[in-house]
Short mmCIF file of C-alpha atoms and ligand atoms in Angstrom, two decimals:
data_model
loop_
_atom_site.label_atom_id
_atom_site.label_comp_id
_atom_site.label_asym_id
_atom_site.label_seq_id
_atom_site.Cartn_x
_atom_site.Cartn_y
_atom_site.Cartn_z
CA UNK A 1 21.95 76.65 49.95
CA UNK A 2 24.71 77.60 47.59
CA UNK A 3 24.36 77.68 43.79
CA UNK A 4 26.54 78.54 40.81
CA UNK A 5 25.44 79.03 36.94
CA UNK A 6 28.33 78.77 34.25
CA UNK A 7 28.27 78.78 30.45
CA UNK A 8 30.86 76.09 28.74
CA UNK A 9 31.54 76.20 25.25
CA UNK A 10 31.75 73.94 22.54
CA UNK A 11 35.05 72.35 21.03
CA UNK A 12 35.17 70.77 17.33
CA UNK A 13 38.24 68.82 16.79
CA UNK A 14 41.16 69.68 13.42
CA UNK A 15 42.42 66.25 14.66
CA UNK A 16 40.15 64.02 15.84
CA UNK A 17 39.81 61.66 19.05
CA UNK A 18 38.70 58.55 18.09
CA UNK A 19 39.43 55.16 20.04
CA UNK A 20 39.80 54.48 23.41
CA UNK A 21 42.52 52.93 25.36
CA UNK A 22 40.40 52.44 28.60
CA UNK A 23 36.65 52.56 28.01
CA UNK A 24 36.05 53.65 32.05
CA UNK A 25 38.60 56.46 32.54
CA UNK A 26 37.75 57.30 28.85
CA UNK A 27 41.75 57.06 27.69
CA UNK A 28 42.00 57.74 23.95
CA UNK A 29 44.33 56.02 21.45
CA UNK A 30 45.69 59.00 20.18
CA UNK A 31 46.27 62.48 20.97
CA UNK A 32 43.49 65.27 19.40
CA UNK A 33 43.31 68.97 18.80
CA UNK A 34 40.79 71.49 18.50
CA UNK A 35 39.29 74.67 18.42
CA UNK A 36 36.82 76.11 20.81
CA UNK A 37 33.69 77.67 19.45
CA UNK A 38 32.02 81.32 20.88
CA UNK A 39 29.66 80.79 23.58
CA UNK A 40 28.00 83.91 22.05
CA UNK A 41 26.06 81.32 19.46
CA UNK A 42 26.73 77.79 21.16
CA UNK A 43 27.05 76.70 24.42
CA UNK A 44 25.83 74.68 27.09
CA UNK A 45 24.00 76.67 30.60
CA UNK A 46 24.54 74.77 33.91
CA UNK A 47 22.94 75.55 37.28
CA UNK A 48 24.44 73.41 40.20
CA UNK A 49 22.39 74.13 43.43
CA UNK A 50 23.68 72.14 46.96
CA UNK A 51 21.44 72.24 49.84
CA UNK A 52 21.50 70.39 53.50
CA UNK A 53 17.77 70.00 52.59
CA UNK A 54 17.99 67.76 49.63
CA UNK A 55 16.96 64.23 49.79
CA UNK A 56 19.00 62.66 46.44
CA UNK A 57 21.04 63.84 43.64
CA UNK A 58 18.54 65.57 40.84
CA UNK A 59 19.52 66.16 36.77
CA UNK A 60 17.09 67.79 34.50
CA UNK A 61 18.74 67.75 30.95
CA UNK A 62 17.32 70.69 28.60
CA UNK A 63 14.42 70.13 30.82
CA UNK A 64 13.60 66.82 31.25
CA UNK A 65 14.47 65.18 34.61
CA UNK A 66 16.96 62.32 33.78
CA UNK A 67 18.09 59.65 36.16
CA UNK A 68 21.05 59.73 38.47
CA UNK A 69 22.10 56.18 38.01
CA UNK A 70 25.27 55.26 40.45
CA UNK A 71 26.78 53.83 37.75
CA UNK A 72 26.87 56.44 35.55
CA UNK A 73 29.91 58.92 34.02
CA UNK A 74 27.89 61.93 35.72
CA UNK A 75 28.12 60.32 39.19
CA UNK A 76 32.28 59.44 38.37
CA UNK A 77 32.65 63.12 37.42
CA UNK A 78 30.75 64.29 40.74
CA UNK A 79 33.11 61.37 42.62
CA UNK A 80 35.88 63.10 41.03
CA UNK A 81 35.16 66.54 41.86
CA UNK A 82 34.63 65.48 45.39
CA UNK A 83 37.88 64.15 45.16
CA UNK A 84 39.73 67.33 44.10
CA UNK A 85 37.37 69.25 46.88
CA UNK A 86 38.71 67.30 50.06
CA UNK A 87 42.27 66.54 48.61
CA UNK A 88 42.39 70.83 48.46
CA UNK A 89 40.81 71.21 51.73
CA UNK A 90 37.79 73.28 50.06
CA UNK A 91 35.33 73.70 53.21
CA UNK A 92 32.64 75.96 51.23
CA UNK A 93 29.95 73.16 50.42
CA UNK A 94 29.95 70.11 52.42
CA UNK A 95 30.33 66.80 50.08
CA UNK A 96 27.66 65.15 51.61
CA UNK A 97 25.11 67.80 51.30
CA UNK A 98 22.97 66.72 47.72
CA UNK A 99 22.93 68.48 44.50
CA UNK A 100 20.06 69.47 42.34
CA UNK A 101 21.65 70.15 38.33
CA UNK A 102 19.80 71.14 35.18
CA UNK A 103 21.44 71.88 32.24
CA UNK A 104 20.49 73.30 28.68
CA UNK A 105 21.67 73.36 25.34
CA UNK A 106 21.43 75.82 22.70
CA UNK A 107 21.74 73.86 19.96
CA UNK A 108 20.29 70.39 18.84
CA UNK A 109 21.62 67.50 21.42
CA UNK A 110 23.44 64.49 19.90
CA UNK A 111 23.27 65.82 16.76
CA UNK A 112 27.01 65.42 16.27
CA UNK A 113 27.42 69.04 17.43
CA UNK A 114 29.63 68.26 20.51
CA UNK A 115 26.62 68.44 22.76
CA UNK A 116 28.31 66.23 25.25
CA UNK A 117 31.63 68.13 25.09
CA UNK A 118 29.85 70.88 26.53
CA UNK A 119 27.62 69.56 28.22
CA UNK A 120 30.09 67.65 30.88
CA UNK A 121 32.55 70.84 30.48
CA UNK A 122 29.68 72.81 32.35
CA UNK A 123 28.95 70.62 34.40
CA UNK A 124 32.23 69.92 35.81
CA UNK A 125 33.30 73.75 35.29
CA UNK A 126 29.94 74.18 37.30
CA UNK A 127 31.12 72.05 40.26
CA UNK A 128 34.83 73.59 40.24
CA UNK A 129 33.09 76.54 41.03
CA UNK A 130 30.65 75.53 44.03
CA UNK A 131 33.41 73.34 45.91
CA UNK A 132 36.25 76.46 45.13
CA UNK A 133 38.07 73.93 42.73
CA UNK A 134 40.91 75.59 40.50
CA UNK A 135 40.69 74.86 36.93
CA UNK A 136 43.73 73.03 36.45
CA UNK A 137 45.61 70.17 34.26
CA UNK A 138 43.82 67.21 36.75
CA UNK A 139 40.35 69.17 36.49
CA UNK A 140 40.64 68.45 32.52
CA UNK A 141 40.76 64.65 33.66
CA UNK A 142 37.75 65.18 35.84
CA UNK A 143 36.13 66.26 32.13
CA UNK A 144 37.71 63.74 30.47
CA UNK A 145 35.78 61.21 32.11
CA UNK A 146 32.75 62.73 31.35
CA UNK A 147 33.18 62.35 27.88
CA UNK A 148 36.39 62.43 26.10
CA UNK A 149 36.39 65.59 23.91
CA UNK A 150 34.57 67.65 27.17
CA UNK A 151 38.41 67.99 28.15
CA UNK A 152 39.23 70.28 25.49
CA UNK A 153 36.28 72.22 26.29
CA UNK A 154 37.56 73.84 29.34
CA UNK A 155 39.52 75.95 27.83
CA UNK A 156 39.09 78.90 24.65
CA UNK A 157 41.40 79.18 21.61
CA UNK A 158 43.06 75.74 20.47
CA UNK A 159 43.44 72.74 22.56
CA UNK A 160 45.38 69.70 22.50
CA UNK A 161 44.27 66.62 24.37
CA UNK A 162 46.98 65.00 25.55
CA UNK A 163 46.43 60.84 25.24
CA UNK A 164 49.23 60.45 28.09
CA UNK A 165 51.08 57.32 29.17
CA UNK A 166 49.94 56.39 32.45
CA UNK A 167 47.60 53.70 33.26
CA UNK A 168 45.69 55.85 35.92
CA UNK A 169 44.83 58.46 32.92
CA UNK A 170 46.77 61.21 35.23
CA UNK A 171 48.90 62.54 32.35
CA UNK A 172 45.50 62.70 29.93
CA UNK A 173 44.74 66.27 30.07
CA UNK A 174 44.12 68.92 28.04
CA UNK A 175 46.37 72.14 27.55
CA UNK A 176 45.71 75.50 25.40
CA UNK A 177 47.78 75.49 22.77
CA UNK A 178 46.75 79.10 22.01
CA UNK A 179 44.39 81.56 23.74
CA UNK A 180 41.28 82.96 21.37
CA UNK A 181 42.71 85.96 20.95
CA UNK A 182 45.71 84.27 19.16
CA UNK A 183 44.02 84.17 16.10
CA UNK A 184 40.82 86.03 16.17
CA UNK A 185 39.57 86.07 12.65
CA UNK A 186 39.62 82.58 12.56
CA UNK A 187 36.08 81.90 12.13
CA UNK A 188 32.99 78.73 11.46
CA UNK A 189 30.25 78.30 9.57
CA UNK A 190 28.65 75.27 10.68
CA UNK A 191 26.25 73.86 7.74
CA UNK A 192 23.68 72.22 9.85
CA UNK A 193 22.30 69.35 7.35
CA UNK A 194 20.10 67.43 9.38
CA UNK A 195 19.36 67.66 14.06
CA UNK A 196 18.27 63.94 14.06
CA UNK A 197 19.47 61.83 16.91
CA UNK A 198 22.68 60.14 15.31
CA UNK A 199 22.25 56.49 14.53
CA UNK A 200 25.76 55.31 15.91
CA UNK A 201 26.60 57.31 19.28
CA UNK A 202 30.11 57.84 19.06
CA UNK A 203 31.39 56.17 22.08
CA UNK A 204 29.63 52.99 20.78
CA UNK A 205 31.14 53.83 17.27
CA UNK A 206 34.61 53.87 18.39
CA UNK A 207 34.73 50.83 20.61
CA UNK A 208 33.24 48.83 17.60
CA UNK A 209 36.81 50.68 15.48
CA UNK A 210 39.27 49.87 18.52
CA UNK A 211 37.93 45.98 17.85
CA UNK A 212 37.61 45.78 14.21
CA UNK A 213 39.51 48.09 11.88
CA UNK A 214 42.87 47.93 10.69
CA UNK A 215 43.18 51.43 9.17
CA UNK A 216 43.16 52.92 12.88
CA UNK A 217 46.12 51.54 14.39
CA UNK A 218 48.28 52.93 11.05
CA UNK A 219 46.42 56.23 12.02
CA UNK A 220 47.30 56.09 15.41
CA UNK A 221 50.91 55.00 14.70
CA UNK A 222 52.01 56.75 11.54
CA UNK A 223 49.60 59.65 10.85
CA UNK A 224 48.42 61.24 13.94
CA UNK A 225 51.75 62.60 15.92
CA UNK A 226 53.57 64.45 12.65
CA UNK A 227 49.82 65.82 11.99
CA UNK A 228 49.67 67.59 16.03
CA UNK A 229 53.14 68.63 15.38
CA UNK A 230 52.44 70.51 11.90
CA UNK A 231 48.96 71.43 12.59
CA UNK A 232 50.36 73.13 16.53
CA UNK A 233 53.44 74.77 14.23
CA UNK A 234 50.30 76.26 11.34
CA UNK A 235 48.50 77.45 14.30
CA UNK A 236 51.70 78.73 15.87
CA UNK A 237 52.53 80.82 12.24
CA UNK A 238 48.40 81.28 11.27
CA UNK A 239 48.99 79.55 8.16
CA UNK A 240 45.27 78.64 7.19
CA UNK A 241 46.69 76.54 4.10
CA UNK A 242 48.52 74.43 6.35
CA UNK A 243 45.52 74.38 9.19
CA UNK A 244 42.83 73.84 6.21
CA UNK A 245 44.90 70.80 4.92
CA UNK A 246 45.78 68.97 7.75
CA UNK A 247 42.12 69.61 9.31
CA UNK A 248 40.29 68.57 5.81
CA UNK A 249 42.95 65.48 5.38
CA UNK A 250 41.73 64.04 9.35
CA UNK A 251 38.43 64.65 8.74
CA UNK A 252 38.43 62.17 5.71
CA UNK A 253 40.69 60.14 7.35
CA UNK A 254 38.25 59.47 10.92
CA UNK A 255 35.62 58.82 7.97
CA UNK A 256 37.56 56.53 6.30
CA UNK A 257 38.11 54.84 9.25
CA UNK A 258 34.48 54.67 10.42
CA UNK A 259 33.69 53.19 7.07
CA UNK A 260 36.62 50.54 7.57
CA UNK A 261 34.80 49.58 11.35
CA UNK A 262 32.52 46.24 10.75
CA UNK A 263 29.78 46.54 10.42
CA UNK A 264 30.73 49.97 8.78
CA UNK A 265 29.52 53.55 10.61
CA UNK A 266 28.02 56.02 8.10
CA UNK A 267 28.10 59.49 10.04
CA UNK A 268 28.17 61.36 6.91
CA UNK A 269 25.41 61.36 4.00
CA UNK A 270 25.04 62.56 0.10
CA UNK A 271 24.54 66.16 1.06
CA UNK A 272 27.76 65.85 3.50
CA UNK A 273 30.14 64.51 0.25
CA UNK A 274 28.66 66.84 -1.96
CA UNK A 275 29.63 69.93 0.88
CA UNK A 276 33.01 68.35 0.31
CA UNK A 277 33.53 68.24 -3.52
CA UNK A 278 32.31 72.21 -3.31
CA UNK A 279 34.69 72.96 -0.89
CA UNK A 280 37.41 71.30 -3.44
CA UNK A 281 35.99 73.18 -6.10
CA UNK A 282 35.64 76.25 -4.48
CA UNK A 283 39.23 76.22 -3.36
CA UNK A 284 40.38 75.72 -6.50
CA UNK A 285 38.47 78.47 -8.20
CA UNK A 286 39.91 80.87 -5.29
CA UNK A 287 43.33 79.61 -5.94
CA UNK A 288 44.10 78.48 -2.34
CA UNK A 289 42.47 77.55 0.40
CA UNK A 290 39.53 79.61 1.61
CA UNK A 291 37.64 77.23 3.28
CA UNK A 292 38.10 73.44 5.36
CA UNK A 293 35.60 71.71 6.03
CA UNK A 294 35.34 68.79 8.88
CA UNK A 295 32.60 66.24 9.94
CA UNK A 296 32.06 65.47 13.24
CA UNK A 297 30.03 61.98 14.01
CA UNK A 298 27.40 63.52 12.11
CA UNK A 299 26.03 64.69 8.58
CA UNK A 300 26.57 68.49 9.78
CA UNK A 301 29.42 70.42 8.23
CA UNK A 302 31.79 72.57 10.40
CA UNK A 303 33.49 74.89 8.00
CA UNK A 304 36.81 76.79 8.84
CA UNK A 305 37.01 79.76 7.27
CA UNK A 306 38.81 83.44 7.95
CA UNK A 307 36.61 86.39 8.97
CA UNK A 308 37.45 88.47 5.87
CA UNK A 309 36.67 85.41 3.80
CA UNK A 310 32.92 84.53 5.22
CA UNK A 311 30.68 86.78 2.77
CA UNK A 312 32.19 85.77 -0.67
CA UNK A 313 31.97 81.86 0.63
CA UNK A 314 28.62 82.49 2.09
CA UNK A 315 27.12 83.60 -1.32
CA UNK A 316 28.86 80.81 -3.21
CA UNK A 317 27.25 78.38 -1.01
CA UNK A 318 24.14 80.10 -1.17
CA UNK A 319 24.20 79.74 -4.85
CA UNK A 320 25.49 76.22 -5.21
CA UNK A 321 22.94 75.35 -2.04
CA UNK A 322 20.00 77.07 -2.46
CA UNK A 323 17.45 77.37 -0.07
CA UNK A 324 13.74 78.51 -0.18
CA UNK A 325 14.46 79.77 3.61
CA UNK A 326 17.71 81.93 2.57
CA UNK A 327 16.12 85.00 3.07
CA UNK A 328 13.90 84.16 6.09
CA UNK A 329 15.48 85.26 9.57
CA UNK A 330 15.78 81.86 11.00
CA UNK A 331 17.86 80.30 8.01
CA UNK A 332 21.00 82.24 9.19
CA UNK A 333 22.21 82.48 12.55
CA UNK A 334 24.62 84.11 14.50
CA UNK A 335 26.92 86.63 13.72
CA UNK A 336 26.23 88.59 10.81
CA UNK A 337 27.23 88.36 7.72
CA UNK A 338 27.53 91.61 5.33
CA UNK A 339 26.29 91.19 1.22
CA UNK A 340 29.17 90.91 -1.44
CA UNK A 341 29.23 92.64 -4.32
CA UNK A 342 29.78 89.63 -6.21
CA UNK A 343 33.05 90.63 -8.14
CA UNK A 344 34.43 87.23 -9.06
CA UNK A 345 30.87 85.67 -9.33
CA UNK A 346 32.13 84.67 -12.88
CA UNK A 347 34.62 82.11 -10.75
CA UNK A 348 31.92 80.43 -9.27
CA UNK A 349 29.76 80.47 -12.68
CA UNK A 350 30.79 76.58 -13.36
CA UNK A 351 30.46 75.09 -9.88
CA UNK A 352 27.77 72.24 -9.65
CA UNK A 353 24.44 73.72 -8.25
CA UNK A 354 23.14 70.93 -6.08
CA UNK A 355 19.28 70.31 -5.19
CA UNK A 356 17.54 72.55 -3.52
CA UNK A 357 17.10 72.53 0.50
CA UNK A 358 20.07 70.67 1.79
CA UNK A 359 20.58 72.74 4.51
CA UNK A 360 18.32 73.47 8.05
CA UNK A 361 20.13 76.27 8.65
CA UNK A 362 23.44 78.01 9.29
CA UNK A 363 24.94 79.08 12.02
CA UNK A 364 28.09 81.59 12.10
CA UNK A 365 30.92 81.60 14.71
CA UNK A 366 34.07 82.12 15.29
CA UNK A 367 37.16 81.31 17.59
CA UNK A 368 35.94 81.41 21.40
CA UNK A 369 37.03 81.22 25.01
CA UNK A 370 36.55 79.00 27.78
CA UNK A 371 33.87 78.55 30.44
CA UNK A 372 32.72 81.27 32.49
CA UNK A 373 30.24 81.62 35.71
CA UNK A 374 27.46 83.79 35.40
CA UNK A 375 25.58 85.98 37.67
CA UNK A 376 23.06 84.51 39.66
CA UNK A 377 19.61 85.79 37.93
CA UNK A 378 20.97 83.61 35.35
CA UNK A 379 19.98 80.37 37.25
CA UNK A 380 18.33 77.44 35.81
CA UNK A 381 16.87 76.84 39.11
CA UNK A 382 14.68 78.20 41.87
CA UNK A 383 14.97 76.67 45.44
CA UNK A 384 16.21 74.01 43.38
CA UNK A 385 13.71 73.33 41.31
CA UNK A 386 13.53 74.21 37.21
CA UNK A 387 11.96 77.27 35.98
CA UNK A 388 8.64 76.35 34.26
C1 DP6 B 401 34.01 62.63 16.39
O1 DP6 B 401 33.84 62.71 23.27
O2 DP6 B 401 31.55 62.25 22.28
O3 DP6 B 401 33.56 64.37 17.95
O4 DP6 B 401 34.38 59.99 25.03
O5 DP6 B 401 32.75 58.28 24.27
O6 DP6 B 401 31.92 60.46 25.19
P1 DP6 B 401 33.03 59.74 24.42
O7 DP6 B 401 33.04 60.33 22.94
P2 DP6 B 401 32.97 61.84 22.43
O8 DP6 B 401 33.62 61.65 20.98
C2 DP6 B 401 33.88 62.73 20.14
C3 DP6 B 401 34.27 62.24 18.80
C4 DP6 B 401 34.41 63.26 17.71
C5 DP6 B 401 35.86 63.71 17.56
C6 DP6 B 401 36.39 64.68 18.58
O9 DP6 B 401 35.64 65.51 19.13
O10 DP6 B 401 37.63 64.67 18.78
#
């Protein structure tokens, strides 16, 4: 029996993917960019156990056995990595010999907090491992196929997904633009509004934009390759006014363009616009930007902000969003976040105070790095079977 146990991270995109060109090898329309997240606070936790002894191919997803259909993007990403393991001559783990995989999440699944990127980066991260795989440029494509944005999570810092030319998908890989440790104090408050099960999945959501709106081929054509050029040359120079413009700008933008799909997708709701107008306001109080916020398929906010800024945004939003729960130990997560003697509280005096309770809860992280394989009293599984 051989078994591995990794930890992937999770990725939220500056520029977002959105369209595909290929719905099977999961090709996208344009190229994306983003930043990977601390596994310290999120992350996904894959065991991948092989045995001789195994009858089929097992998955238990955050502890719930879920079916191994032949069909399905998990099987293509095990084909895959099968694939990579013979064409490398790996001999450790036989490819016929059947795997048993669970995986967790530590946050809320599908609730537009890239679940799925790290979820497949894991798991195929996981695999690399057992069959003695490097992690390379075609490994990303392996990911890819899992689900699009999983590519970018197999790497830490900032990543750009490259939408490549080819019709086999071979040139649609992701590539660290910069390591973590680039820009360190670059850190994420992620305003979590609502952990319902999204209405419109986003693969579903972006097939129905391919086929119906007209805004997305003028992104695809005139917006999105002088935004990856400025936004790589701000992260380049860590210029956060640059970074915090183009990032707000393609956030609104992938909105837009949801509401301009027919029938229309609605991943954001009244307390997500009203997140935005503070930011605006907030900004403009500070004088420059502080803060950028962007919206994933999802109500929840993801906002960009540097280290040294965190505490004096943190009590403005506590005082525009307050909370019953703000001083309770669950309502704040994560890294934490020292008091401010409010100096310039008489900035913030005029900002709209919205109603009370918008917010679950709020989770603080910052800039991260890439997968990593942990020891093995770590494992999800014993013998191959969950832990109760
Ligand atoms: C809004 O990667 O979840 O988060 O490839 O169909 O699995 P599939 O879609 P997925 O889409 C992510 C969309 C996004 C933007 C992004 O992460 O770039």
């Amino acid at each position: 029996m051989f078994s591995v146990t990794c930890v992937a991270p999770v990725n939220i995109a500056l520029i977002k993917y959105w369209g595909k060109r290929h719905e099977e090898l999961i090709l996208p329309v344009n190229d994306s960019i983003s930043m990977t997240l601390s596994t310290d606070e999120l992350c996904a936790k894959t065991t991948v156990t092989a045995s001789e002894s195994f009858e089929t191919n097992r998955m238990w997803l955050n502890g719930e056995e879920v079916p191994f259909e032949e069909s399905s993007r998990l099987q293509r990403c095990l084909n895959e990595v099968h694939r990579l393991a013979v064409a490398s001559g790996s001999q450790k783990v036989p490819p016929t010999w059947k795997l048993h995989i669970a995986s967790v999440n530590n946050f809320p699944t599908a609730a537009g907090l890239a679940s799925s990127a790290a979820g497949y980066a894991c798991l195929v991260y996981s695999l690399s491992r057992l069959y003695d795989i490097p992690l390379n440029e075609e490994l990303t494509t392996v990911a890819r196929q899992g689900s699009g944005s999983a590519c970018r999570s197999l790497y830490g810092g900032f990543v750009q997904w490259h939408r490549g030319a080819l019709d086999d998908g071979s040139d649609s890989v992701a590539r660290q633009i910069a390591p973590s440790d680039h820009w360190p104090n670059m850190h994420v408050l992620i305003l979590v509004v609502n952990d319902a099960r999204k209405k419109t999945a986003s693969t579903r959501g972006m097939q129905q934009a391919v086929k119906t709106s007209q805004l997305i081929k003028h992104r695809v054509d005139q917006v999105v390759p002088d935004r990856i050029i400025r936004l790589r040359e701000a992260i380049a120079s860590h210029d956060f006014q640059a970074f915090a413009e183009i990032t707000m700008k393609d956030s609104n933008q992938f909105h837009a363009i949801a509401l301009d799909t027919y029938p229309p997708c609605v991943y954001m709701n009244d307390v997500s616009h009203s997140i935005v107008s503070f930011v605006h306001d907030y900004n403009e109080r500070m004088g420059s930007y502080h803060a950028a916020y962007t919206f994933d398929a999802g109500p929840n906010a993801c906002l960009y902000v540097l280290a040294e800024h965190v505490p004096h945004l943190l009590s403005a939003i506590q005082k525009v969003f307050p909370n019953d729960l703000a001083d309770g130990g669950t309502y704040l997560r994560g890294l934490p976040i020292p008091k401010v003697q409010d100096a310039e509280s008489s900035k913030l005096d005029s900002l709209d105070v919205h109603a009370k309770n918008a917010f679950r809860y709020i989770i603080h992280t910052k800039v991260g790095e890439g997968p990593k394989e942990l020891s093995a009293d770590n494992s999800l599984l014993i013998n191959g079977l969950p832990l109760k």
